């Protein structure tokens, strides 16, 4: 029950724009049995912060846990599209992702595109 209360506090703080406090509570609420919930919470916080790289990191972990969940793949594709749209054609910023993580991310993205061609995902 304590974890549920902490999760609720973190979600409220995130909605109020108090993202640092939300992340602090999120870190104390982590339990391996609730990793999916915690990653969804973390994704929500980073979405409020508009931190695309951290959102991608959360989605990659969620996809590793649930590789057949089309919604996580869809969100990952949208995050990559957002990242690509924000890049200037003249300047490519240094990514905080390691080369291995970047290669893995593009592999996930290409697999998602193949999934889109073979399955219908309802629009949100």
Short mmCIF file of C-alpha atoms in Angstrom, two decimals, residues 51-57 59-60 72-87 105-106 108-110:
data_model
loop_
_atom_site.label_atom_id
_atom_site.label_comp_id
_atom_site.label_asym_id
_atom_site.label_seq_id
_atom_site.Cartn_x
_atom_site.Cartn_y
_atom_site.Cartn_z
CA UNK A 51 13.15 14.80 -22.14
CA UNK A 52 12.98 12.62 -25.27
CA UNK A 53 16.21 10.71 -24.60
CA UNK A 54 15.02 9.59 -21.16
CA UNK A 55 11.59 8.69 -22.57
CA UNK A 56 13.33 6.48 -25.14
CA UNK A 57 15.36 4.82 -22.39
CA UNK A 59 10.40 2.70 -23.48
CA UNK A 60 13.33 0.46 -24.39
CA UNK A 72 5.18 0.66 -26.22
CA UNK A 73 6.45 0.22 -29.79
CA UNK A 74 4.12 2.99 -30.97
CA UNK A 75 5.32 5.35 -28.23
CA UNK A 76 8.94 4.51 -29.07
CA UNK A 77 8.35 5.31 -32.75
CA UNK A 78 6.72 8.62 -31.79
CA UNK A 79 9.66 9.45 -29.52
CA UNK A 80 12.11 8.79 -32.35
CA UNK A 81 10.05 10.90 -34.73
CA UNK A 82 10.07 13.70 -32.17
CA UNK A 83 13.83 13.35 -31.76
CA UNK A 84 14.39 13.45 -35.53
CA UNK A 85 12.11 16.47 -35.97
CA UNK A 86 14.05 18.40 -33.33
CA UNK A 87 17.45 17.79 -34.95
CA UNK A 105 17.28 1.67 -30.34
CA UNK A 106 17.39 1.78 -34.13
CA UNK A 108 13.88 -1.65 -32.08
CA UNK A 109 12.63 1.10 -34.37
CA UNK A 110 13.18 -0.94 -37.54
#
